PDB file of C-alpha atoms in Angstrom:
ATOM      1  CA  UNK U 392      17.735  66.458 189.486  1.00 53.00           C
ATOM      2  CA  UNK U 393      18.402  69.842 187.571  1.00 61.00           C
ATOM      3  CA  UNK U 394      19.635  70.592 184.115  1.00 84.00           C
ATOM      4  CA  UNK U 395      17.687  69.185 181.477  1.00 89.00           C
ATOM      5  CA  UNK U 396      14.606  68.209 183.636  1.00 93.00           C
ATOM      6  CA  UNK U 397      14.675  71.842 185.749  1.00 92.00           C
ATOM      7  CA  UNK U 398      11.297  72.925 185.385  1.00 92.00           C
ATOM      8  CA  UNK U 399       9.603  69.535 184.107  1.00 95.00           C
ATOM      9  CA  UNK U 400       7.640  67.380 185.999  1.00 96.00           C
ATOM     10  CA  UNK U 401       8.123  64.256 186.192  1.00 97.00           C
ATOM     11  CA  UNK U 402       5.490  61.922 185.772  1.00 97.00           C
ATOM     12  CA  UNK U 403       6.948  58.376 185.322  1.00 96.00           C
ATOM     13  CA  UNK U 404      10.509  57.140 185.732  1.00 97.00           C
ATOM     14  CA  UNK U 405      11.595  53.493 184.904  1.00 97.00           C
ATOM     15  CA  UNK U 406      15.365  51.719 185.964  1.00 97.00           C
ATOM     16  CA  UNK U 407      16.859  49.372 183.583  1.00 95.00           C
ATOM     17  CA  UNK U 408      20.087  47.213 185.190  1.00 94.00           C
ATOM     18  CA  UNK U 409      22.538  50.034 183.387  1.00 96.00           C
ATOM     19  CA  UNK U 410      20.236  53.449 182.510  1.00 97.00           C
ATOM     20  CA  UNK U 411      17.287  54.873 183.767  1.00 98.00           C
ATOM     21  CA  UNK U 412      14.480  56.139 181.288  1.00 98.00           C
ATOM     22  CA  UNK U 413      12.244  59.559 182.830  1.00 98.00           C
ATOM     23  CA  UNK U 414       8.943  60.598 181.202  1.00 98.00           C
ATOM     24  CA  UNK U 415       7.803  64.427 181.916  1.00 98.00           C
ATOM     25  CA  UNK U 416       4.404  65.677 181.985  1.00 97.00           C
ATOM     26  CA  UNK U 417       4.963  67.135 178.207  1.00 97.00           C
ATOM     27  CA  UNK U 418       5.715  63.550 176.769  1.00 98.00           C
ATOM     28  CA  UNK U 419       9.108  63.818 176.760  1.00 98.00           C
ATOM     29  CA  UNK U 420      11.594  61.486 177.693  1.00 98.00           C
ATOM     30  CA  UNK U 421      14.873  61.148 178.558  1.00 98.00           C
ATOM     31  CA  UNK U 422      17.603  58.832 179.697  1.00 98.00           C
ATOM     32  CA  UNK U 423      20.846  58.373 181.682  1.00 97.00           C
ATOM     33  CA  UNK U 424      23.578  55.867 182.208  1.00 97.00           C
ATOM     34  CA  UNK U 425      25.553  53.539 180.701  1.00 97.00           C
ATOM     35  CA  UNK U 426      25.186  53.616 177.026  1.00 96.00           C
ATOM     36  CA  UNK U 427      26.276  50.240 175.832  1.00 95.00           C
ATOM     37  CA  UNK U 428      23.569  48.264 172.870  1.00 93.00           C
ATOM     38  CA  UNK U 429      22.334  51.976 172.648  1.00 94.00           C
ATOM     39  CA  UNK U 430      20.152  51.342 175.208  1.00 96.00           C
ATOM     40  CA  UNK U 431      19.613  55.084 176.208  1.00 98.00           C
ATOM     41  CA  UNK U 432      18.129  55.719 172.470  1.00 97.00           C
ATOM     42  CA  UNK U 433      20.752  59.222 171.408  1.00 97.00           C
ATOM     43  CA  UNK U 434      22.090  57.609 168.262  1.00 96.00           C
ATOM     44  CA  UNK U 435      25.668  56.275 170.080  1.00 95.00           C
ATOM     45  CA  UNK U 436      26.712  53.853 172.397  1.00 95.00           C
ATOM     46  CA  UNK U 437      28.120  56.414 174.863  1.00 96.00           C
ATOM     47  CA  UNK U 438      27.035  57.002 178.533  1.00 96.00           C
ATOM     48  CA  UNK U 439      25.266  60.055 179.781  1.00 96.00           C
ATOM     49  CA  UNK U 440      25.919  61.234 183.392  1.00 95.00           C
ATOM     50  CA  UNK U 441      22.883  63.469 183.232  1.00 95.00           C
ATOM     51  CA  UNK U 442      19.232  63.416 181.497  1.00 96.00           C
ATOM     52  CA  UNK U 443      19.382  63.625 178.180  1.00 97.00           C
ATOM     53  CA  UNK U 444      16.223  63.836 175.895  1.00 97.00           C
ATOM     54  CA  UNK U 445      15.776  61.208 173.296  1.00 98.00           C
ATOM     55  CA  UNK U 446      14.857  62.496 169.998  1.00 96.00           C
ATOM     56  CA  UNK U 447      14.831  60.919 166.609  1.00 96.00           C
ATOM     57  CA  UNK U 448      11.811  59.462 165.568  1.00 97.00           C
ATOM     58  CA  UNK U 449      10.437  60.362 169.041  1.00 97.00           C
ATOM     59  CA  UNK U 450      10.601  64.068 168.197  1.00 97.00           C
ATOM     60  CA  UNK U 451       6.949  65.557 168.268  1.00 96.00           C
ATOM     61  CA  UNK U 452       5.312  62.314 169.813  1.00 97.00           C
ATOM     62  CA  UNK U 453       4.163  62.370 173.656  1.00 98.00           C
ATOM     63  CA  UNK U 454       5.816  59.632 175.364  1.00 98.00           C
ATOM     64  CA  UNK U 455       3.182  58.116 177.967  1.00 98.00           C
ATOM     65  CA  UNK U 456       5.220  55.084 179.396  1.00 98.00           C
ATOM     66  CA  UNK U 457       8.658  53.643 179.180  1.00 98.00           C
ATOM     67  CA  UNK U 458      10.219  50.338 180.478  1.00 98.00           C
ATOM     68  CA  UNK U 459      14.165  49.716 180.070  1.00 97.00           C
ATOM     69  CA  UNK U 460      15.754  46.059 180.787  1.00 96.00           C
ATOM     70  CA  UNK U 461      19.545  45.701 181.076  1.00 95.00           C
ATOM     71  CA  UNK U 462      19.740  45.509 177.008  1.00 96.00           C
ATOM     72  CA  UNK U 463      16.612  47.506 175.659  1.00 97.00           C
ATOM     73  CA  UNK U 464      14.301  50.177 176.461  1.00 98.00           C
ATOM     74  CA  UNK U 465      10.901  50.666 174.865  1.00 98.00           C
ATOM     75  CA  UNK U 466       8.698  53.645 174.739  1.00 98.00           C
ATOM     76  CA  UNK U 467       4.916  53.624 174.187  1.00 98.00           C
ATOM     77  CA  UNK U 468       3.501  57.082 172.858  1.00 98.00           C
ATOM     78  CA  UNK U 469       0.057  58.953 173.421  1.00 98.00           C
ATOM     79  CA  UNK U 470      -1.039  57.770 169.928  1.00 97.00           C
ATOM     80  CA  UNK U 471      -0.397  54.282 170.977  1.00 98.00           C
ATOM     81  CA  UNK U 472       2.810  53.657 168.884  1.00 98.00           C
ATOM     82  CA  UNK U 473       5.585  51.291 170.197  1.00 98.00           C
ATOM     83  CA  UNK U 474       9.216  52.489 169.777  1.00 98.00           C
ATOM     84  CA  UNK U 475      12.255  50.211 170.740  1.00 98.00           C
ATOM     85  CA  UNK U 476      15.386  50.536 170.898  1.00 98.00           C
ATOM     86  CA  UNK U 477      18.711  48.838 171.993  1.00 98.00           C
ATOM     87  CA  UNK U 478      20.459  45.515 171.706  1.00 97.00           C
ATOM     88  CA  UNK U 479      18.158  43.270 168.746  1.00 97.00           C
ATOM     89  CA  UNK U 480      19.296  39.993 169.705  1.00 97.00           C
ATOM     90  CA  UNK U 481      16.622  37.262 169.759  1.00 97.00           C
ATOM     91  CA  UNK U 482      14.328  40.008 168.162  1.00 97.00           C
ATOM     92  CA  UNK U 483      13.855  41.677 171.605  1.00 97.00           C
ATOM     93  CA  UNK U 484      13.223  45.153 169.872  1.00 98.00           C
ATOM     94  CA  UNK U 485      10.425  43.353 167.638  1.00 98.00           C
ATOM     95  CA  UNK U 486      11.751  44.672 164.448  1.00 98.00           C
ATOM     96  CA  UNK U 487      12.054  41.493 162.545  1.00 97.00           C
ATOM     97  CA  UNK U 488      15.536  41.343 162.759  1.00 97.00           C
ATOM     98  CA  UNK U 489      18.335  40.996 165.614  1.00 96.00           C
ATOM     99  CA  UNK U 490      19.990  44.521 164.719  1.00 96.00           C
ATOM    100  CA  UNK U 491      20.610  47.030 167.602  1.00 97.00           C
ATOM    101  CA  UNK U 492      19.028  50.420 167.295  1.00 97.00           C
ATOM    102  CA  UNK U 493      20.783  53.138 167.768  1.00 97.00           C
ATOM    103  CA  UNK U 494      17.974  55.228 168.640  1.00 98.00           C
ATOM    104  CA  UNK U 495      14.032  54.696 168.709  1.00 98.00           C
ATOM    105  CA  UNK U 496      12.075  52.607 165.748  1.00 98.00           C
ATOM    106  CA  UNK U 497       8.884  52.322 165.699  1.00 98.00           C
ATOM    107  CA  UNK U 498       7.832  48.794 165.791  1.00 98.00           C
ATOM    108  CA  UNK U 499       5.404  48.086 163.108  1.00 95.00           C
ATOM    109  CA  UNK U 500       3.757  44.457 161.804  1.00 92.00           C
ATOM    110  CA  UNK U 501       1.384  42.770 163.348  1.00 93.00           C
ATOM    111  CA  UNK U 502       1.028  46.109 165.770  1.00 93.00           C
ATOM    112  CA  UNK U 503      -0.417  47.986 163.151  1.00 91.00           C
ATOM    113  CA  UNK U 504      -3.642  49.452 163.678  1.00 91.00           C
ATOM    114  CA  UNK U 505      -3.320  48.006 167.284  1.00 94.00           C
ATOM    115  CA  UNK U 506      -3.514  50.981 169.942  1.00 98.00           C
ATOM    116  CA  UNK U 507      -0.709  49.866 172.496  1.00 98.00           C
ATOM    117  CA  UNK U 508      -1.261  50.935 175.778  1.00 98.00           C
ATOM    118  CA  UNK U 509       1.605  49.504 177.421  1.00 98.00           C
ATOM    119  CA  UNK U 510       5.012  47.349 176.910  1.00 98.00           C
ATOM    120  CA  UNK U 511       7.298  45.387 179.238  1.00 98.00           C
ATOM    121  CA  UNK U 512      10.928  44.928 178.470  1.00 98.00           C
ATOM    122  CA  UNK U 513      12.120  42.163 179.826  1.00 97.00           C
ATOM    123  CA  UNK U 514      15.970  40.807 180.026  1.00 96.00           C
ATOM    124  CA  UNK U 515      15.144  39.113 177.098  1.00 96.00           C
ATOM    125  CA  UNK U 516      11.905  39.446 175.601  1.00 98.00           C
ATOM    126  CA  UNK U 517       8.982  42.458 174.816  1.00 98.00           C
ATOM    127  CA  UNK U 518       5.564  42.032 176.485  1.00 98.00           C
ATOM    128  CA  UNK U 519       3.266  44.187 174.798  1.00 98.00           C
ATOM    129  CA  UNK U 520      -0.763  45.176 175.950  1.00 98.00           C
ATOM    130  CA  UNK U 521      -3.210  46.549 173.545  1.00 98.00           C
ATOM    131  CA  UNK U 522      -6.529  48.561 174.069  1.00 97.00           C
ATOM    132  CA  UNK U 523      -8.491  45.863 173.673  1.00 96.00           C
ATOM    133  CA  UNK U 524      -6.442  43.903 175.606  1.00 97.00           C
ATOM    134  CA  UNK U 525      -4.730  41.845 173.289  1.00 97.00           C
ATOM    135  CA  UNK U 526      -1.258  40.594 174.369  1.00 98.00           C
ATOM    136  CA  UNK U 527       1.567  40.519 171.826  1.00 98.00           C
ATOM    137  CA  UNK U 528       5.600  39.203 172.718  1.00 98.00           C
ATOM    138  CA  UNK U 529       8.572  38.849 170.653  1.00 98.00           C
ATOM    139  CA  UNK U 530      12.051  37.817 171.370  1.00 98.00           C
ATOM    140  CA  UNK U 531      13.838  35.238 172.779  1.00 98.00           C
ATOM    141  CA  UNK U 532      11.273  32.560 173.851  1.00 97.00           C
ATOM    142  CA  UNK U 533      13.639  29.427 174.975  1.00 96.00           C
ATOM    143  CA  UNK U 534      11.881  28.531 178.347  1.00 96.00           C
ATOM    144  CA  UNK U 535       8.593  29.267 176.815  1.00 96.00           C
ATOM    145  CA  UNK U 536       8.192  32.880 178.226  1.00 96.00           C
ATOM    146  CA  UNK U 537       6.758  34.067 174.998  1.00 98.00           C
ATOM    147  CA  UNK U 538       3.470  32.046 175.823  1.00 97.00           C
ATOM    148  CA  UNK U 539       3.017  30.484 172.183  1.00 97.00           C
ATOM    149  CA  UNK U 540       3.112  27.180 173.468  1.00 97.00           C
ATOM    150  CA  UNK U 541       6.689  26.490 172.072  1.00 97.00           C
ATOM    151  CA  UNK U 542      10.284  27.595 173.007  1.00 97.00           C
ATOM    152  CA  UNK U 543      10.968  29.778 169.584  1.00 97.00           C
ATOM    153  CA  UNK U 544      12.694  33.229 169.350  1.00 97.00           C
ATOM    154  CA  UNK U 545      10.479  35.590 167.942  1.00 98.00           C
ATOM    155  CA  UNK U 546      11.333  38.362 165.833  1.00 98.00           C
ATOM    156  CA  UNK U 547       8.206  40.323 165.239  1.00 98.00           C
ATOM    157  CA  UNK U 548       5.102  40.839 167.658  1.00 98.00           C
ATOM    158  CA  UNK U 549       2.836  37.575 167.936  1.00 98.00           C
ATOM    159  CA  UNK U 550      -0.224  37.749 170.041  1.00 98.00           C
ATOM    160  CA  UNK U 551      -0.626  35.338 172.209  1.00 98.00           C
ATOM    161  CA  UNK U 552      -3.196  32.890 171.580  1.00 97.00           C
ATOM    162  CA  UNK U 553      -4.119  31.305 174.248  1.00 96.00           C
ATOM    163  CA  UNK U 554      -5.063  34.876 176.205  1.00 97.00           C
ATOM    164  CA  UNK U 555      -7.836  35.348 172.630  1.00 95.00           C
ATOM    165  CA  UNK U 556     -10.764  35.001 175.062  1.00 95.00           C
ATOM    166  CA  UNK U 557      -9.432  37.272 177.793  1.00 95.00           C
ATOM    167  CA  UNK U 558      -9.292  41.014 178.371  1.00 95.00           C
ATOM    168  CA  UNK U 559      -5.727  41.360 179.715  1.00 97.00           C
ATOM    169  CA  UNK U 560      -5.335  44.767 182.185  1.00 97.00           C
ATOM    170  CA  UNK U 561      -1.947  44.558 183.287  1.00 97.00           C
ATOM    171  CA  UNK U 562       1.279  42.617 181.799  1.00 98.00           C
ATOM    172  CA  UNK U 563       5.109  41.891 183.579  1.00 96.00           C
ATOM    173  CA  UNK U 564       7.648  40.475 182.198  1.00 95.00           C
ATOM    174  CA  UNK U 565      11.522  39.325 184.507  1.00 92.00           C
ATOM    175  CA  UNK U 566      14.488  38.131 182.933  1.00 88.00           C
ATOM    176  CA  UNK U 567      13.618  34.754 181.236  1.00 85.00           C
TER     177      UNK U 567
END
């Protein structure tokens, strides 16, 4: 692929069902495909044929992983941060709300002061790791995917509880 990534190296490169998301060596990332919930994070709801770097709130932060769904994508930075963005229903994007975001937000409350390390998007939900490997989910929970031992949508990050007395290393999340 040429244009915006000629030169860059690629280090990590994640598919949603509609976009792909592509982190370079630098930190930056970028994304192309279909644009619909704002999934690809530039601001609209318009496609992009090509790479295209996100910017926004992203802008002078070093991207280190990125995981897109078919509604969402979420970025987690060098400095540990978690940015969303996308379709909000059921609280996917962990904002406390169900609003879309047109391009990245940091997710904030009961992540701050918590160095993420990485996130999951699933079709639904947000799996999120920690440093000290803490595991935190929001969205929607209906079948119990959440792990908080009911079938409630979550709209903020809420660790899960019954992983207190475990060091989690890796997390996954699938549709439901």
């Amino acid at each position: 692929v040429g244009g915006a990534l000629a030169g860059l190296r690629v280090v990590s490169v994640a598919v949603g069902t509609y976009q792909t998301a592509v982190v370079t060596d630098n930190g930056w990332l970028f994304t192309f495909g279909e644009g619909g919930f704002s999934r690809l994070g530039h601001g609209t709801q318009a496609g992009e044929l090509v790479p295209r770097r996100v910017l926004g709130a992203l802008t002078g932060r070093r991207v280190v992983q990125v995981s897109a769904s078919i509604y969402h994508t979420v970025a987690v930075t060098a400095d540990g941060e978690l940015y969303t963005f996308g379709c909000g229903e059921s609280g996917r994007l962990g904002h406390g709300s169900d609003v879309d975001e047109l391009a990245p937000r940091r997710v904030e409350g009961p992540l701050t002061g918590e160095r993420v390390v990485a996130a999951v998007a699933g079709e639904t939900h947000t799996v999120v790791l920690t440093a000290s490997g803490a595991v935190f989910t929001f969205g929607y929970g209906g079948y119990g995917q959440l792990g908080h031992g009911n079938q409630q949508t979550q709209l903020s990050p809420m660790r899960v509880e019954a992983l207190v007395n475990h060091r989690v290393t890796r997390i996954a999340a699938g549709a439901f």
